[in-house]
């Protein structure tokens, strides 16, 4: 729920692209989505306790970043490389979701995990 009064009136309608002045300029943002538009982003609950559930994407992302930092402590790893590792991890764990990388080519190849 939105906490600030009037915020909802400032948002574009669902599915509408924000106006150009409300958009980030090229090269200013990177978004990793949990899944494609027609998919559902899964939660995982290996312990069986719903209070300990976590997002499958969040877990795969934090695990991949930790592995990259350990393996390549002095190197930058691109967002593109991180998303590929996350997709492989989710696929291996049998999650039916495909995270997407939303940014321009420069953002995809820039350092995301900085050594």
XYZ file of C-alpha atoms in Angstrom:
115
model
C 0.000 0.000 0.000
C 1.126 3.520 -0.726
C 1.813 5.459 2.463
C 1.930 9.010 1.121
C -1.363 10.641 0.171
C -1.488 11.657 -3.450
C 1.317 9.342 -4.623
C -1.095 7.092 -6.520
C -2.324 10.066 -8.536
C 1.281 10.717 -9.688
C 1.814 7.212 -11.048
C 1.138 6.386 -14.710
C -1.670 3.894 -15.396
C -0.684 0.228 -15.265
C 1.276 -0.761 -18.373
C 1.886 2.838 -19.437
C 5.404 4.063 -20.055
C 6.374 7.032 -17.867
C 6.807 10.379 -19.573
C 10.327 11.128 -20.911
C 11.073 13.527 -18.047
C 10.198 10.775 -15.525
C 12.499 8.189 -17.167
C 16.139 7.647 -16.307
C 18.572 8.785 -18.988
C 20.358 6.054 -20.967
C 23.153 4.457 -18.996
C 21.795 5.502 -15.603
C 20.089 2.326 -14.447
C 20.201 -1.454 -14.335
C 17.183 -3.556 -13.421
C 17.227 -7.307 -12.839
C 13.703 -8.692 -12.837
C 12.704 -11.920 -11.112
C 11.136 -13.338 -14.243
C 9.732 -12.578 -17.664
C 6.314 -10.899 -17.933
C 4.422 -14.157 -18.543
C 6.142 -15.994 -15.658
C 5.831 -15.930 -11.871
C 8.751 -15.111 -9.619
C 9.025 -17.931 -7.072
C 9.634 -18.043 -3.353
C 11.617 -20.865 -1.774
C 10.989 -22.430 1.603
C 13.433 -25.319 2.082
C 12.921 -25.437 5.863
C 9.144 -25.824 5.538
C 8.648 -22.811 7.832
C 6.846 -20.049 5.873
C 8.460 -17.462 8.161
C 11.832 -18.461 6.697
C 10.790 -18.269 3.041
C 12.884 -16.168 0.673
C 12.753 -15.079 -2.934
C 14.405 -17.530 -5.308
C 15.908 -14.653 -7.328
C 17.254 -12.906 -4.229
C 18.904 -16.096 -3.022
C 20.420 -16.911 -6.434
C 21.610 -13.321 -6.870
C 23.286 -13.031 -3.458
C 24.866 -16.477 -3.896
C 26.229 -15.589 -7.356
C 27.637 -12.277 -6.135
C 29.337 -13.958 -3.157
C 30.847 -16.607 -5.453
C 32.136 -13.988 -7.896
C 33.693 -11.953 -5.072
C 35.410 -15.057 -3.730
C 36.594 -16.316 -7.125
C 37.517 -12.942 -8.640
C 38.288 -10.653 -5.679
C 40.063 -8.016 -7.792
C 37.922 -8.085 -10.934
C 34.704 -6.406 -11.975
C 31.934 -8.753 -13.076
C 29.281 -7.458 -15.467
C 25.541 -7.450 -14.836
C 25.180 -9.664 -17.909
C 27.510 -12.289 -16.372
C 25.675 -12.143 -13.031
C 22.272 -12.633 -14.691
C 23.579 -15.623 -16.690
C 24.867 -17.198 -13.460
C 21.542 -16.532 -11.723
C 19.591 -18.121 -14.597
C 21.806 -21.220 -14.448
C 21.364 -21.460 -10.680
C 17.573 -21.149 -10.854
C 17.408 -23.661 -13.713
C 19.552 -26.135 -11.768
C 17.252 -25.710 -8.743
C 14.252 -26.348 -11.045
C 12.667 -22.918 -10.708
C 10.613 -22.089 -13.790
C 11.573 -18.439 -14.053
C 13.995 -16.568 -16.262
C 15.341 -13.324 -14.780
C 15.768 -10.459 -17.221
C 18.357 -7.721 -17.431
C 16.826 -4.367 -18.310
C 19.388 -1.741 -19.356
C 21.369 -0.543 -22.318
C 24.359 -2.514 -23.671
C 26.848 -0.361 -21.782
C 25.048 -1.058 -18.494
C 24.916 -4.777 -19.206
C 28.666 -4.964 -19.691
C 29.725 -2.474 -16.999
C 31.005 -3.673 -13.637
C 28.118 -4.829 -11.476
C 30.111 -6.724 -8.869
C 33.119 -4.520 -8.376
C 36.246 -6.215 -7.010
